Coordinates of C-alpha atoms in Angstrom, one line a residue:
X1 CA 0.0 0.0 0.0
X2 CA 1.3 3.4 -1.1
X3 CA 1.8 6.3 1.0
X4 CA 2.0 8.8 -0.9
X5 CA -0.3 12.4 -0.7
X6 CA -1.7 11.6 -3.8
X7 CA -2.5 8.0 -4.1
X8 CA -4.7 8.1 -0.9
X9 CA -8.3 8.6 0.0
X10 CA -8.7 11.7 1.8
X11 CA -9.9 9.2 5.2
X12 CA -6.2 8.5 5.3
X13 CA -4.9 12.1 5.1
X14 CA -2.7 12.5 7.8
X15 CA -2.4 8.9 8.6
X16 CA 0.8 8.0 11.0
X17 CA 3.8 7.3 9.2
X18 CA 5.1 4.8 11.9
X19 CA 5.9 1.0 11.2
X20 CA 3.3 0.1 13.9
X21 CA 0.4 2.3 12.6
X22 CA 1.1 0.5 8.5
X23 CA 0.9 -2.6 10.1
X24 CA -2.6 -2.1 11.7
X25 CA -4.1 -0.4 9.0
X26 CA -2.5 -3.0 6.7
X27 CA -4.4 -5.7 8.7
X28 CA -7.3 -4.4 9.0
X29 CA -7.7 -3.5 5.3
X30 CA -6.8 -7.3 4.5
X31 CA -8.9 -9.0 7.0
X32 CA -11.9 -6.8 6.0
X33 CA -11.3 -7.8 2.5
X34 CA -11.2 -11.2 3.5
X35 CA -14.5 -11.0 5.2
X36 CA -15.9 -9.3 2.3
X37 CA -14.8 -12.3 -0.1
X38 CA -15.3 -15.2 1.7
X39 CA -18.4 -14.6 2.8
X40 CA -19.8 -13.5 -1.3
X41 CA -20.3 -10.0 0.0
X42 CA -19.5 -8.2 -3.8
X43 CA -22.6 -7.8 -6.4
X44 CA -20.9 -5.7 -9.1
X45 CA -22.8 -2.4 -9.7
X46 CA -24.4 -2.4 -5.9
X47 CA -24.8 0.4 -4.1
X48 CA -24.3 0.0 -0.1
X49 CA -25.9 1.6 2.5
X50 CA -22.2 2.6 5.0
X51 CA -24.0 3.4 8.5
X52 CA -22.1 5.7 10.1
X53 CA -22.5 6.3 14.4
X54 CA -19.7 8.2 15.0
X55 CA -18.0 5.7 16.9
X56 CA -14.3 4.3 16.1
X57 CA -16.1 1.2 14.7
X58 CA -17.7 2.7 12.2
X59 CA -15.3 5.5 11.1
X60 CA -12.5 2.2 10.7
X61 CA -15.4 0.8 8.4
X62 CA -15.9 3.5 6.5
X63 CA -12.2 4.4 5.8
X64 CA -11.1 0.5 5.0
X65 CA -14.1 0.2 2.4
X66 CA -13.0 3.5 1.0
X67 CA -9.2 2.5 0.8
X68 CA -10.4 -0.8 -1.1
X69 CA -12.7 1.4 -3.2
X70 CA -9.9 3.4 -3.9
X71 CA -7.7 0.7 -4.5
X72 CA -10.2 -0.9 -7.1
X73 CA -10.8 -3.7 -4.8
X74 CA -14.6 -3.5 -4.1
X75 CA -17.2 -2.9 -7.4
X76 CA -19.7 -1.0 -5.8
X77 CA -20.8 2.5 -4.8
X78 CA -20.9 3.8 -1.1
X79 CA -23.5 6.2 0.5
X80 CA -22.3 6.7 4.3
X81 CA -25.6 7.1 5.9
X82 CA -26.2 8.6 9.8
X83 CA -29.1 7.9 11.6
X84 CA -29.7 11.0 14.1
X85 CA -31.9 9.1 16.4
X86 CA -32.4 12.2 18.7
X87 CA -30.5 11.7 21.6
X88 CA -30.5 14.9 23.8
X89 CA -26.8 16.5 23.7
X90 CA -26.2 14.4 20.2
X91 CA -23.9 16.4 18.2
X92 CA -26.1 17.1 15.0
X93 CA -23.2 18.6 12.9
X94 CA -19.9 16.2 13.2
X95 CA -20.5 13.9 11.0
X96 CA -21.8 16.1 8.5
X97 CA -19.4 18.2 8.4
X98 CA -16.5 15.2 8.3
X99 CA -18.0 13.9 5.8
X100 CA -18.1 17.0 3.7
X101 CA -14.8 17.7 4.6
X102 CA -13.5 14.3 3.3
X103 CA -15.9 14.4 0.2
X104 CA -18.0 10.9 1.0
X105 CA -21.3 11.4 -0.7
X106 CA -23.7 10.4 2.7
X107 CA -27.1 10.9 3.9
X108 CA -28.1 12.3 7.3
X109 CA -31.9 11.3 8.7
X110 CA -33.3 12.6 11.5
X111 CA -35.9 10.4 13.2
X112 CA -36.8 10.9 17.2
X113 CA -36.3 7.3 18.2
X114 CA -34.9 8.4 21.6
X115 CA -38.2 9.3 23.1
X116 CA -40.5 6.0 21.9
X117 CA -37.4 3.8 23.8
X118 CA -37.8 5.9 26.9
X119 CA -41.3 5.9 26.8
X120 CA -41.8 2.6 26.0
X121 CA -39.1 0.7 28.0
X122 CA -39.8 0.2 31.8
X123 CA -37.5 2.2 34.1
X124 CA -34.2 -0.1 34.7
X125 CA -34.3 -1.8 31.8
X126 CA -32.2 -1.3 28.7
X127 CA -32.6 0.3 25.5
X128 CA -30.5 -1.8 23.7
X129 CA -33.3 -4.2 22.0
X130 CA -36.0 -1.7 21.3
X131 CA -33.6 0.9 20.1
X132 CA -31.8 -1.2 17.4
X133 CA -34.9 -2.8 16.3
X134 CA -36.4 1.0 15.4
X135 CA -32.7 2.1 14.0
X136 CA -32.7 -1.1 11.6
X137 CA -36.6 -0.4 10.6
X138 CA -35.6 2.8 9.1
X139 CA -31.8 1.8 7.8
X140 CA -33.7 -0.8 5.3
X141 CA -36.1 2.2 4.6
X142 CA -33.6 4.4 3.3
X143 CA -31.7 1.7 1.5
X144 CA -34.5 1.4 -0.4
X145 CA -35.1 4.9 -1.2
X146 CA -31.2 5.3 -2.2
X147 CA -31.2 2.1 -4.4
X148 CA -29.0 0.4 -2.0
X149 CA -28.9 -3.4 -1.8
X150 CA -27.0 -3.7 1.6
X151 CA -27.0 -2.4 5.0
X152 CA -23.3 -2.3 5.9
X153 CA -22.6 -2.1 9.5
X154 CA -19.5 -1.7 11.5
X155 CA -20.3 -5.0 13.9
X156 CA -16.4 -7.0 14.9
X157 CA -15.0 -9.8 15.9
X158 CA -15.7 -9.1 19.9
X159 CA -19.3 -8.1 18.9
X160 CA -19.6 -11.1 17.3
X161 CA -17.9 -12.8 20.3
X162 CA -20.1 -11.2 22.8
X163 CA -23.1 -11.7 21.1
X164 CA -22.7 -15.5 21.0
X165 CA -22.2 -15.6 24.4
X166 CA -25.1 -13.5 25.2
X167 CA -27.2 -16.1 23.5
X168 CA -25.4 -18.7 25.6
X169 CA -25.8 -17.5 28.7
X170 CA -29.2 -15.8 28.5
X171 CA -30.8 -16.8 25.3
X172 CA -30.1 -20.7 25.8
X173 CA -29.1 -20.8 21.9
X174 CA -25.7 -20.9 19.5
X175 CA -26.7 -17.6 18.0
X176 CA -24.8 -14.8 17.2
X177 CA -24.1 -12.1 14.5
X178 CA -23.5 -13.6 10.8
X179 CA -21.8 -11.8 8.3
X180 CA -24.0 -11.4 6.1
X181 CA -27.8 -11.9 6.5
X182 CA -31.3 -11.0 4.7
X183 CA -34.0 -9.4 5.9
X184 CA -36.9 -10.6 6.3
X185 CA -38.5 -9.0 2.9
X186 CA -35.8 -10.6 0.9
X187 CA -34.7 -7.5 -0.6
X188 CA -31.8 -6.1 1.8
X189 CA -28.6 -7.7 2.5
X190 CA -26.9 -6.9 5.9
X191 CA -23.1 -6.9 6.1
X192 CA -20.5 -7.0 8.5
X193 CA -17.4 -6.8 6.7
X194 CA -15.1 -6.0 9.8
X195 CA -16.1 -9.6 10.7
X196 CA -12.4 -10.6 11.3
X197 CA -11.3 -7.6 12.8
X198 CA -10.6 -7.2 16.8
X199 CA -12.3 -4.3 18.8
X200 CA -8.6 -3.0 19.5
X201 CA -7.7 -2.8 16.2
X202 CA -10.7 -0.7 15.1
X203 CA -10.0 1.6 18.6
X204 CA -6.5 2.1 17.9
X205 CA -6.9 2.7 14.5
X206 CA -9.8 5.8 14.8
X207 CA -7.4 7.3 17.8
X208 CA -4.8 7.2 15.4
X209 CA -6.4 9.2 12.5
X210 CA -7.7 11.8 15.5
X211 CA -11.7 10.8 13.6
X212 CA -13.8 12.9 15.8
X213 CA -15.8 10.2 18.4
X214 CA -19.0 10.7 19.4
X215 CA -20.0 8.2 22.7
X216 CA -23.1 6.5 22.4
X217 CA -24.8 8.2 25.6
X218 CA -28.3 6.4 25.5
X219 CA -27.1 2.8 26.5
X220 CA -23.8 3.4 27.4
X221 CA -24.7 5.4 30.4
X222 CA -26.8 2.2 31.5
X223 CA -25.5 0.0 34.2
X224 CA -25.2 -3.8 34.4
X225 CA -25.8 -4.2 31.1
X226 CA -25.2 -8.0 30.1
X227 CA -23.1 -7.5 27.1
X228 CA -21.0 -5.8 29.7
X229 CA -21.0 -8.4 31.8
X230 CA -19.9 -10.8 28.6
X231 CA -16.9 -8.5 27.7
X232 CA -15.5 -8.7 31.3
X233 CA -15.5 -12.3 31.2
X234 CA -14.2 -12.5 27.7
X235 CA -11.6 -9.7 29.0
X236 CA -10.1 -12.2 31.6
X237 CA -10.2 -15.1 29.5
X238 CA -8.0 -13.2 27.2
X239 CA -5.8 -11.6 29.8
X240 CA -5.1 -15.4 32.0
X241 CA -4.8 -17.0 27.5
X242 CA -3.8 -14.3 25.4
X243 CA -5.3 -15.2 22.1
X244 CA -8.5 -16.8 23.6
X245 CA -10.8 -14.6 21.7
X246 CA -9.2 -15.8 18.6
X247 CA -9.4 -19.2 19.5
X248 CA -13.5 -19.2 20.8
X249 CA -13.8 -17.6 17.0
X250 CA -12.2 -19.7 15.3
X251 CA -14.8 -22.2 16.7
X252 CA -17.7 -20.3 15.4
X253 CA -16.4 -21.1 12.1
X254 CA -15.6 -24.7 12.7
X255 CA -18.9 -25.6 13.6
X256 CA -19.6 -29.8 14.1
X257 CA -23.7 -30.3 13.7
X258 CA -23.2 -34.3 14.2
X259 CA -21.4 -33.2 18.3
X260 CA -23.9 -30.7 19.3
X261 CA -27.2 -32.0 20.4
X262 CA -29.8 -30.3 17.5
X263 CA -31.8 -32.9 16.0
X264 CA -32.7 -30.1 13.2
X265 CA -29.1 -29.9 12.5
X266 CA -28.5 -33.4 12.3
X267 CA -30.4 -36.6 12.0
X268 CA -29.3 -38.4 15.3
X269 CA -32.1 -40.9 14.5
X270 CA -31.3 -41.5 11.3
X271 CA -28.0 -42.6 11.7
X272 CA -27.2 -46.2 11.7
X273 CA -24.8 -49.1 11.9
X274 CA -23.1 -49.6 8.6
X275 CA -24.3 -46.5 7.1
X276 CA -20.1 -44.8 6.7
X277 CA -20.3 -41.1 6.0
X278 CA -19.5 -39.0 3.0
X279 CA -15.5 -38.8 2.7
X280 CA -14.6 -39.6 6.2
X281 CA -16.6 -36.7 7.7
X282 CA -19.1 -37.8 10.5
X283 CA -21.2 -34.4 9.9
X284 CA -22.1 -35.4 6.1
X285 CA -24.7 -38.1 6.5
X286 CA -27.2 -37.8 7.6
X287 CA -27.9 -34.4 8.1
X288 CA -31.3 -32.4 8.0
X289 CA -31.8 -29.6 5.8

């Protein structure tokens, strides 16, 4: 990857010139296009829907699908899109004005979800479900109206991480975010392509480029909330194993239906004496589809 003034996008204006900062930005750019490619993410000619928070997560999406843009490394056209959900003290002109500044055509939409999720959520409980099920209503909304096929979100590998084990502990599932998903219409894709990238990477990475951060006051002012919970215990897993985050997502991809206990993954009564399975591998028959 060239440093050079002129063969940058203007996201990576400024960008550290240190050996350290390359390598991070040179990982996160490949791991994002790996994401992007192994999980069919590309429709040539699409347009896609780059939702924007404010928060480093999102600014290190928005500048690595830029770079590979740049680079000629993703076909498609990007609309960075914020949602201004109208959270009192929210500062309305940041993002606009970044995103003028660093000439990304974008789209901001005001809609007062902030006072339906404290109206409608009981005191000492959080926002978190009720609030992303309104933002999400009205992203697919306005990728429709922009002619986008994808909701592109800025979701990592500890979101991922944490998610799972949110449905483990308190959902009594193996659930967590995938990649890449459809909505229930069938007509928008959701992507994650940061997929593969850690939560530290994305942090130090935004502190780097000095990208103006804008906290997320609503939930994150809430105490005891269990994803909270989650990243505490996954934070001293990793600190007693360094690497253990890796390793617990590594599994999610790695997945054996015929050692679990779902009889809608795998046919546990079908199976028989003398039937061998396909190629060696005890998850290819039988299986349910």
């Amino acid at each position: 990857m060239l440093d050079d003034a002129k063969d940058i996008h203007p996201l990576f204006a400024g960008a550290p010139s240190g050996t350290e900062f390359k390598k991070l930005r040179k990982r996160i750019v490949r791991q994002t296009r790996e994401a992007i490619e192994q999980f069919g993410m590309i429709e040539k000619g699409a347009r896609w829907l780059v939702c924007l928070s404010g928060g480093k997560d999102s600014y290190t999406l928005l500048a690595v699908l830029h770079e590979l843009k740049w680079r000629g490394l993703l076909p498609v056209d990007l609309l960075a899109c914020n949602l201004d959900q109208g959270q009192p003290g929210f500062p309305a002109t940041v993002l606009p004005e970044f995103l003028e500044k660093m000439g990304v055509p974008h789209r901001i939409e005001y809609q007062d979800t902030y006072s339906v999720v404290v109206d409608k959520v009981p005191q000492g409980r959080t926002y978190c479900a009720l609030c992303s099920r309104l933002r999400r209503g009205h992203l697919y909304r306005i990728a429709r109206e922009e002619g986008c096929s994808a909701v592109v979100l800025g979701h990592h590998r500890d979101d991922i991480l944490e998610t799972f084990f949110m449905n483990l502990f308190h959902g009594g599932r193996l659930a967590t975010m995938p990649p890449k998903l459809l909505n229930e219409e069938g007509d928008v894709f959701v992507y994650r392509p940061l997929s593969f990238v850690a939560e530290v990477d994305c942090e130090k990475f935004a502190n780097s480029m000095g990208y103006p951060i804008i906290p997320c006051d609503l939930c994150g002012s809430q105490d005891g909330l269990q994803r909270q919970q989650v990243k505490r215990i996954l934070d001293g897993w990793e600190a007693n194993s360094p690497g253990r985050r890796q390793v617990m997502f590594r599994a999610l991809m790695n997945a054996r239906p015929s050692h679990l206990l779902d009889p809608g993954l795998f046919d546990f009564a079908g199976l028989t004496r003398g039937t061998p399975p396909v190629d060696g591998n005890p998850d290819a028959l039988p299986r349910l589809r």
